[in-house]
GROMACS .gro file of C-alpha atoms in nm:
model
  293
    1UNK     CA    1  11.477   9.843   8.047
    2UNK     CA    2  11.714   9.660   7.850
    3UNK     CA    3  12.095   9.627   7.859
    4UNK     CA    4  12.378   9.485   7.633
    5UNK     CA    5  12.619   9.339   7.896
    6UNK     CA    6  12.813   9.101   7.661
    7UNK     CA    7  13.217   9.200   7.706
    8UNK     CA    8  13.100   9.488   7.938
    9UNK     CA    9  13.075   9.432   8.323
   10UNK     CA   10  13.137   9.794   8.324
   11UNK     CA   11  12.939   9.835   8.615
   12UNK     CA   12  13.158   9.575   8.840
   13UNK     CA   13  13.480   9.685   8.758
   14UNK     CA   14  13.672  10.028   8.797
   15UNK     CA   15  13.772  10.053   8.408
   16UNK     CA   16  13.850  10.449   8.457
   17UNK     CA   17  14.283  10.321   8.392
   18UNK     CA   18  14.196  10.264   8.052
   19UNK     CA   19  14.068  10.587   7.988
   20UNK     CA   20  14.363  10.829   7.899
   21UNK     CA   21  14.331  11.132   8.163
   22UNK     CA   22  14.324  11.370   7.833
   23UNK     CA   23  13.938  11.234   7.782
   24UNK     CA   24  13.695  11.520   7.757
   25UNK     CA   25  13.418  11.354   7.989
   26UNK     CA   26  13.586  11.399   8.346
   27UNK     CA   27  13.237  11.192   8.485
   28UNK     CA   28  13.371  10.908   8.386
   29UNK     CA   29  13.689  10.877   8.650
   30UNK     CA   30  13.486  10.984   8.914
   31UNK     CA   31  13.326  10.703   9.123
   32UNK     CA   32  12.929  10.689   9.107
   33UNK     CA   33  12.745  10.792   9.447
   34UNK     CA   34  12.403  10.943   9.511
   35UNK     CA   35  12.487  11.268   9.720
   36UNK     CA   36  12.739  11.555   9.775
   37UNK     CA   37  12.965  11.436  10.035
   38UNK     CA   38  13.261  11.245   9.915
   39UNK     CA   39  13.330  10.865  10.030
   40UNK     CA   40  13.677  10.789  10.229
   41UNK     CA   41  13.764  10.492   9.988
   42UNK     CA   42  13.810  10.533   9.607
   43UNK     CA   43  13.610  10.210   9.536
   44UNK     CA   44  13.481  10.255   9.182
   45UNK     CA   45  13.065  10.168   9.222
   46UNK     CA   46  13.026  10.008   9.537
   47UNK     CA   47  12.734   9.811   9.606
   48UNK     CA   48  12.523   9.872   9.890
   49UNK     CA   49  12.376   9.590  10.094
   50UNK     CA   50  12.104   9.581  10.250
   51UNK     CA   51  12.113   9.457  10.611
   52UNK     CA   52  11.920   9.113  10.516
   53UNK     CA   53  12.158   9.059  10.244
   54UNK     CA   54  12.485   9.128  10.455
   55UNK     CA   55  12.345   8.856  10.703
   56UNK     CA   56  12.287   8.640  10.395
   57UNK     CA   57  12.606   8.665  10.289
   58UNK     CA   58  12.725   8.612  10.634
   59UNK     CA   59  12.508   8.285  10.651
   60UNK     CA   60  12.677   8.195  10.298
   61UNK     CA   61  12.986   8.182  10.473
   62UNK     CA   62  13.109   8.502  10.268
   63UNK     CA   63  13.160   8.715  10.588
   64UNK     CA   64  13.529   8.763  10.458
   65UNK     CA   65  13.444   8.954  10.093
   66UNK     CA   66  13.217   9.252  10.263
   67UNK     CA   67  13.413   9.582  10.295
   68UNK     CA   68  13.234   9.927  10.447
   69UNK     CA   69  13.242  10.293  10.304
   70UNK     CA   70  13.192  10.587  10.527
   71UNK     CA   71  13.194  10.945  10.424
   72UNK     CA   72  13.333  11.319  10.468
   73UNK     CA   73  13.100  11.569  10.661
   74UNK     CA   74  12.970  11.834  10.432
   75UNK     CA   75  12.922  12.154  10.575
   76UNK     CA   76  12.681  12.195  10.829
   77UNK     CA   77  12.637  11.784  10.843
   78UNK     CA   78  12.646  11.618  11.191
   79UNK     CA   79  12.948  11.433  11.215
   80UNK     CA   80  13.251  11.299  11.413
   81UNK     CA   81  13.576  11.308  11.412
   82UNK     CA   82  13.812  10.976  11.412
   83UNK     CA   83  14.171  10.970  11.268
   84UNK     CA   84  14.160  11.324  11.178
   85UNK     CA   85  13.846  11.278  10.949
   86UNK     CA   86  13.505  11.446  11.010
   87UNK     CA   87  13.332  11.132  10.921
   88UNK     CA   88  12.915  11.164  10.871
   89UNK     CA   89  12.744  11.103  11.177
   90UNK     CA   90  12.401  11.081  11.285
   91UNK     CA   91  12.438  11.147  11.711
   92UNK     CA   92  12.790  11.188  11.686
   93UNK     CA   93  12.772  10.763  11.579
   94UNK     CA   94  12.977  10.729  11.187
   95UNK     CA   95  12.734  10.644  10.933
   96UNK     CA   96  12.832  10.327  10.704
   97UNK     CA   97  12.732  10.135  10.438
   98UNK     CA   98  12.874   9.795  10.366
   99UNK     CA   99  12.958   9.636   9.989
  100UNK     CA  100  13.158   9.384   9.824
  101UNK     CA  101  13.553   9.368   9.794
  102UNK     CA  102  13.695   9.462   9.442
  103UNK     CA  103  14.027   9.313   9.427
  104UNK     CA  104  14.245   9.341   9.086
  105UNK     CA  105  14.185   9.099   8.839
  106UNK     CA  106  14.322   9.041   8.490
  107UNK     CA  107  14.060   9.096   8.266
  108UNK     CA  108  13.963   9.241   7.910
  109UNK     CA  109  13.651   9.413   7.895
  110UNK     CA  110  13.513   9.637   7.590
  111UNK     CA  111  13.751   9.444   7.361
  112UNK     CA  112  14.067   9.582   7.504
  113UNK     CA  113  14.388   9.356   7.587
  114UNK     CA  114  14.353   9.231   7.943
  115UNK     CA  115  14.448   9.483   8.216
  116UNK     CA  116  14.492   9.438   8.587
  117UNK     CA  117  14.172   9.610   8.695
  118UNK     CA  118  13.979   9.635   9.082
  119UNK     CA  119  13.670   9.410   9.009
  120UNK     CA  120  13.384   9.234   9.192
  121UNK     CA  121  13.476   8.969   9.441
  122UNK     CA  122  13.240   8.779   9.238
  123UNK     CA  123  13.334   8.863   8.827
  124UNK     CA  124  13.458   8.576   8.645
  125UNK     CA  125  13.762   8.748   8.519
  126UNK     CA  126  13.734   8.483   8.209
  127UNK     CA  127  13.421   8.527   8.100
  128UNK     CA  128  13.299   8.867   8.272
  129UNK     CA  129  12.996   8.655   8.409
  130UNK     CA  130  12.888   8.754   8.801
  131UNK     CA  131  12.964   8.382   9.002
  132UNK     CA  132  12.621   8.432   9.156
  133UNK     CA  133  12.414   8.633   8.914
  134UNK     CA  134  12.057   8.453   8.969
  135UNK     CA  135  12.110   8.314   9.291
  136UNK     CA  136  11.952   8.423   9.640
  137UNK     CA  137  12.252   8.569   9.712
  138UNK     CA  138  12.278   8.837   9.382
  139UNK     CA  139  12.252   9.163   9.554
  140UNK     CA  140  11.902   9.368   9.468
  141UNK     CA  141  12.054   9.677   9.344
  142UNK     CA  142  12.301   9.521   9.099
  143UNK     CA  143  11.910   9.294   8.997
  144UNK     CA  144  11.780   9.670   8.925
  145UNK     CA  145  12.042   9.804   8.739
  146UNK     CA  146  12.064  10.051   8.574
  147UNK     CA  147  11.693  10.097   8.686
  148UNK     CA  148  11.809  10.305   9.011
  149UNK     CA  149  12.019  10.524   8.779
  150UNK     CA  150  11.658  10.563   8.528
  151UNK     CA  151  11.460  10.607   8.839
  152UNK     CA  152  11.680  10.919   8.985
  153UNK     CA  153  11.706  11.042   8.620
  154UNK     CA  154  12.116  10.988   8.649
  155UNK     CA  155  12.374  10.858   8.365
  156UNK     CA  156  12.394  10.477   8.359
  157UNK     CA  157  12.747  10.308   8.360
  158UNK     CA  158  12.619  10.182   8.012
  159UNK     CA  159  12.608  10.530   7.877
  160UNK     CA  160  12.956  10.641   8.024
  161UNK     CA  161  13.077  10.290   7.860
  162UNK     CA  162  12.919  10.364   7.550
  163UNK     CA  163  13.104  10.739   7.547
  164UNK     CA  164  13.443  10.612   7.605
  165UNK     CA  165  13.424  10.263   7.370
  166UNK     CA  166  13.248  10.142   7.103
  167UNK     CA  167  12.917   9.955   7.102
  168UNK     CA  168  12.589   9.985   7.245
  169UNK     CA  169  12.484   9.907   7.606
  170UNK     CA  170  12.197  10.055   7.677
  171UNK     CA  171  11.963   9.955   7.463
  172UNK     CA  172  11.586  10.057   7.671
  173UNK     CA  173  11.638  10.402   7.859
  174UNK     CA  174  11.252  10.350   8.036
  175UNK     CA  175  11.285  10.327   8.420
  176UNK     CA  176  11.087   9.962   8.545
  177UNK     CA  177  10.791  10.058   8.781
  178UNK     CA  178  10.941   9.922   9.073
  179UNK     CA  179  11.303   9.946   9.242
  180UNK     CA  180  11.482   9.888   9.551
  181UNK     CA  181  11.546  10.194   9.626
  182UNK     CA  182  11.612  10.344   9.963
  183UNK     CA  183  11.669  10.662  10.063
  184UNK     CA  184  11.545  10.897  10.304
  185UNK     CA  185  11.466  10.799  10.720
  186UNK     CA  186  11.363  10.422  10.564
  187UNK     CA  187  11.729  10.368  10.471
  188UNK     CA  188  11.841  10.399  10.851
  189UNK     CA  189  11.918  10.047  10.983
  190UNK     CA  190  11.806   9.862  10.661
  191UNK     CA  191  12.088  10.028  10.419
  192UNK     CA  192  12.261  10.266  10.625
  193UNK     CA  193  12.415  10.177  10.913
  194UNK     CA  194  12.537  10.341  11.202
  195UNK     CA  195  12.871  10.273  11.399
  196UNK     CA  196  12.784  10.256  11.799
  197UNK     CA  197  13.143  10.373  11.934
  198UNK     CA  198  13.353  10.584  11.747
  199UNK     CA  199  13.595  10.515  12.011
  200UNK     CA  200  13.634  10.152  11.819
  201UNK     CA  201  13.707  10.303  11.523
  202UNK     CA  202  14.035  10.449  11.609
  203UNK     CA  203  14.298  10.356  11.345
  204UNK     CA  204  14.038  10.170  11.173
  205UNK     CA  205  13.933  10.523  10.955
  206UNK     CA  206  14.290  10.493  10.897
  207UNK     CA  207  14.358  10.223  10.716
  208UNK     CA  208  14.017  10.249  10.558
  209UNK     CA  209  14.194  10.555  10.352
  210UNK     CA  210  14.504  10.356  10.290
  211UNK     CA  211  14.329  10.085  10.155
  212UNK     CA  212  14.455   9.813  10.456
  213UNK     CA  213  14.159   9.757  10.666
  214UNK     CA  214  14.250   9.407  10.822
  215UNK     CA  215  13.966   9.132  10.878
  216UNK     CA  216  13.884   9.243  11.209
  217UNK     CA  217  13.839   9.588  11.086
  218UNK     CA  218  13.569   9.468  10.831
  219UNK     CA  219  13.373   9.206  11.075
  220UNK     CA  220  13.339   9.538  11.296
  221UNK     CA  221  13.098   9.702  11.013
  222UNK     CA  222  12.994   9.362  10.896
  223UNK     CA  223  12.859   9.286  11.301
  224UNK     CA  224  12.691   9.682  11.300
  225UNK     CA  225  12.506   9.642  11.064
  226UNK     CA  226  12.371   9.297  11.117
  227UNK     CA  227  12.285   9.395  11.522
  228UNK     CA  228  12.140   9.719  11.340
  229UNK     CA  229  11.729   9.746  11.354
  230UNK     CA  230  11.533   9.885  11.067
  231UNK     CA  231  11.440  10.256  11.123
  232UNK     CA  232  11.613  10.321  11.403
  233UNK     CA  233  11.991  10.363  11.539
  234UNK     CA  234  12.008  10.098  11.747
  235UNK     CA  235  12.232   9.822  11.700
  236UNK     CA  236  12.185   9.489  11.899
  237UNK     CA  237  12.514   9.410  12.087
  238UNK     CA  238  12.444   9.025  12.113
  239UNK     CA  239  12.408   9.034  11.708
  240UNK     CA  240  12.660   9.243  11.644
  241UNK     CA  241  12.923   9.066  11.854
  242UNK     CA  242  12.756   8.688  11.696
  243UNK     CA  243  12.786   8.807  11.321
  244UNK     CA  244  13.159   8.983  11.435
  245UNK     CA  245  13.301   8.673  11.522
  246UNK     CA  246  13.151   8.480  11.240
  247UNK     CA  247  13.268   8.706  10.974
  248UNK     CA  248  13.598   8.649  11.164
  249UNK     CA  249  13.603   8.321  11.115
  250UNK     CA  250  13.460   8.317  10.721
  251UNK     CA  251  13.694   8.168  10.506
  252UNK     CA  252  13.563   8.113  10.155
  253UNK     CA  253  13.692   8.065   9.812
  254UNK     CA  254  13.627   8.417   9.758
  255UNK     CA  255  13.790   8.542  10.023
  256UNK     CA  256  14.067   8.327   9.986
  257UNK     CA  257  14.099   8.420   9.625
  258UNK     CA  258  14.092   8.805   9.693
  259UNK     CA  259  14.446   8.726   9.879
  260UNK     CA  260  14.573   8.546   9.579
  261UNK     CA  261  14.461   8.808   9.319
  262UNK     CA  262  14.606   9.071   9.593
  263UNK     CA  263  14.949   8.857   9.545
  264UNK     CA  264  15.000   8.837   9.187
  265UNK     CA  265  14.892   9.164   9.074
  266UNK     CA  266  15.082   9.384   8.886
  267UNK     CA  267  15.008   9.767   8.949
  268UNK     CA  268  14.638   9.860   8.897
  269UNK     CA  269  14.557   9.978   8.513
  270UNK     CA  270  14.899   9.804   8.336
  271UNK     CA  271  14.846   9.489   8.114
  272UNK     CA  272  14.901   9.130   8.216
  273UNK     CA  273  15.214   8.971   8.144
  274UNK     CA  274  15.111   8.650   8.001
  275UNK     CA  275  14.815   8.402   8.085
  276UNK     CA  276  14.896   8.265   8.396
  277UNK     CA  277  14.624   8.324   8.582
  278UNK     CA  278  14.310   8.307   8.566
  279UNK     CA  279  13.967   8.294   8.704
  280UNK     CA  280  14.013   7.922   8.672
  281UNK     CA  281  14.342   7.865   8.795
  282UNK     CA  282  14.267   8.134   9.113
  283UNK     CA  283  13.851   8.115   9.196
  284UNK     CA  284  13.749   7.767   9.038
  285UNK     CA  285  14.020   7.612   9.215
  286UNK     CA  286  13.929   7.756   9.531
  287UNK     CA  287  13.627   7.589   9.473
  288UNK     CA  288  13.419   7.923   9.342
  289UNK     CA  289  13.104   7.837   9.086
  290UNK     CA  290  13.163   7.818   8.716
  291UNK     CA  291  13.001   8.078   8.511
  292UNK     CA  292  12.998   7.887   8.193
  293UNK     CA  293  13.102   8.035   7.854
   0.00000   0.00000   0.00000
């Protein structure tokens, strides 16, 4: 497997607003997910966490850039019903994932003049380089992609990249031999997470939809899935509350950056008025890693 990722990052941004809605390949403005049912949120490839790394990141003192996706019930799927929405349930408990915020940046991938676009907490809006690409913290499914998409014989973000702008991306279609994939029962509690109380989730579903979950409203998922035991549905309350009020409490560069970006951006998919800002003059001086040039 090899991949051409210089000027890309397609795969940690939602690039769809620079695709005029004319294009003949509808796949490419709809979001990436492995299943039927439909997420809640409209967050362009999401990145699951497993349940180590979300306590990782909550060690890291990143317990402020973690968001959670839940899903409509299909027909015939157990779920529950909070807000008005038949979430996906598993004993009437809302199942959950968690990922990383994608806040608008300015930034000019594929060649194209820079754009206010939703991108990984931790893309170097500069120089499209992930802030923590080789470090204990770089999440195992963005290490083994596209190799999930190879795997499950599904187009790669390189491919729908590749249809929409010049340039090759993905340059070795042959899936590796091994992959962190999860799926089936030995996803429960390691990947997929569910909620204990619907009861707490009241408004919360909410402002999931409208895109204004508050801090408390993340920990919540953040502390689930932490207290949450692999293979099973249980969820440790002593955990859960111990990682709630620590993700509470985070305050990092990234987090604090995701308000600034959330400040100064123009409307999602127009072009940046002048230069600025900047991953320097927003993340760097917040005190987030350089990526280099």
């Amino acid at each position: 497997m090899e991949v051409n990722c210089e000027d890309c990052a397609g795969c940690c941004l939602d690039w769809r607003p620079l695709v005029s809605e004319a294009t003949e390949r509808p796949a490419a403005f709809d979001r990436e997910r492995r299943g039927r049912r439909p997420s809640l949120d409209d967050t362009y490839n999401l990145v699951p966490l497993a349940r180590d790394e979300v306590r990782d990141f909550l060690d890291a003192g990143y317990g402020d850039v973690m968001i959670p996706r839940l899903w409509e019930a299909d027909e015939g799927d157990d779920s529950v019903t909070v807000d008005g929405y038949d979430l996906v349930a598993i004993a009437d408990r809302p199942v959950f994932f968690v990922g990383l915020r994608k806040p608008p940046k300015p930034v000019a991938p594929f060649g194209v003049d820079s754009h206010w676009l939703d991108t990984c907490v931790f893309l170097d809006p500069d120089t499209l380089r992930c802030r923590i690409h080789g470090s204990p913290l770089y999440p195992r499914t963005c290490s083994d992609y596209p190799g999930q998409n190879l795997t499950l014989d599904r187009e790669t973000e390189c491919e729908r990249v590749e249809a929409e702008f010049d340039g090759e991306r993905l340059l070795d279609d042959t899936p590796p031999e091994t992959v962190g994939l999860a799926l089936g029962p030995q996803a429960l509690g390691a990947k997929l997470f569910v909620y204990p109380d619907p009861d707490d989730l009241t408004g919360v579903v909410d402002r999931l939809v409208r895109r204004d979950l508050t801090p408390a409203d993340r920990a919540q998922f953040v502390g689930a899935a932490v207290g949450s035991s692999p293979g099973t549905t249980t969820v440790d309350e002593m955990r859960a509350e111990e990682a709630r009020e620590t993700a509470l409490a985070a305050d990092s560069w990234a987090g604090q950056a995701i308000e600034a970006w959330e400040e100064v951006a123009g409307a999602v998919g127009s072009t940046v008025d002048g230069d600025a800002v900047s991953g320097a003059t927003v993340e760097v001086a917040r005190g987030a890693p350089k990526t280099g040039e």
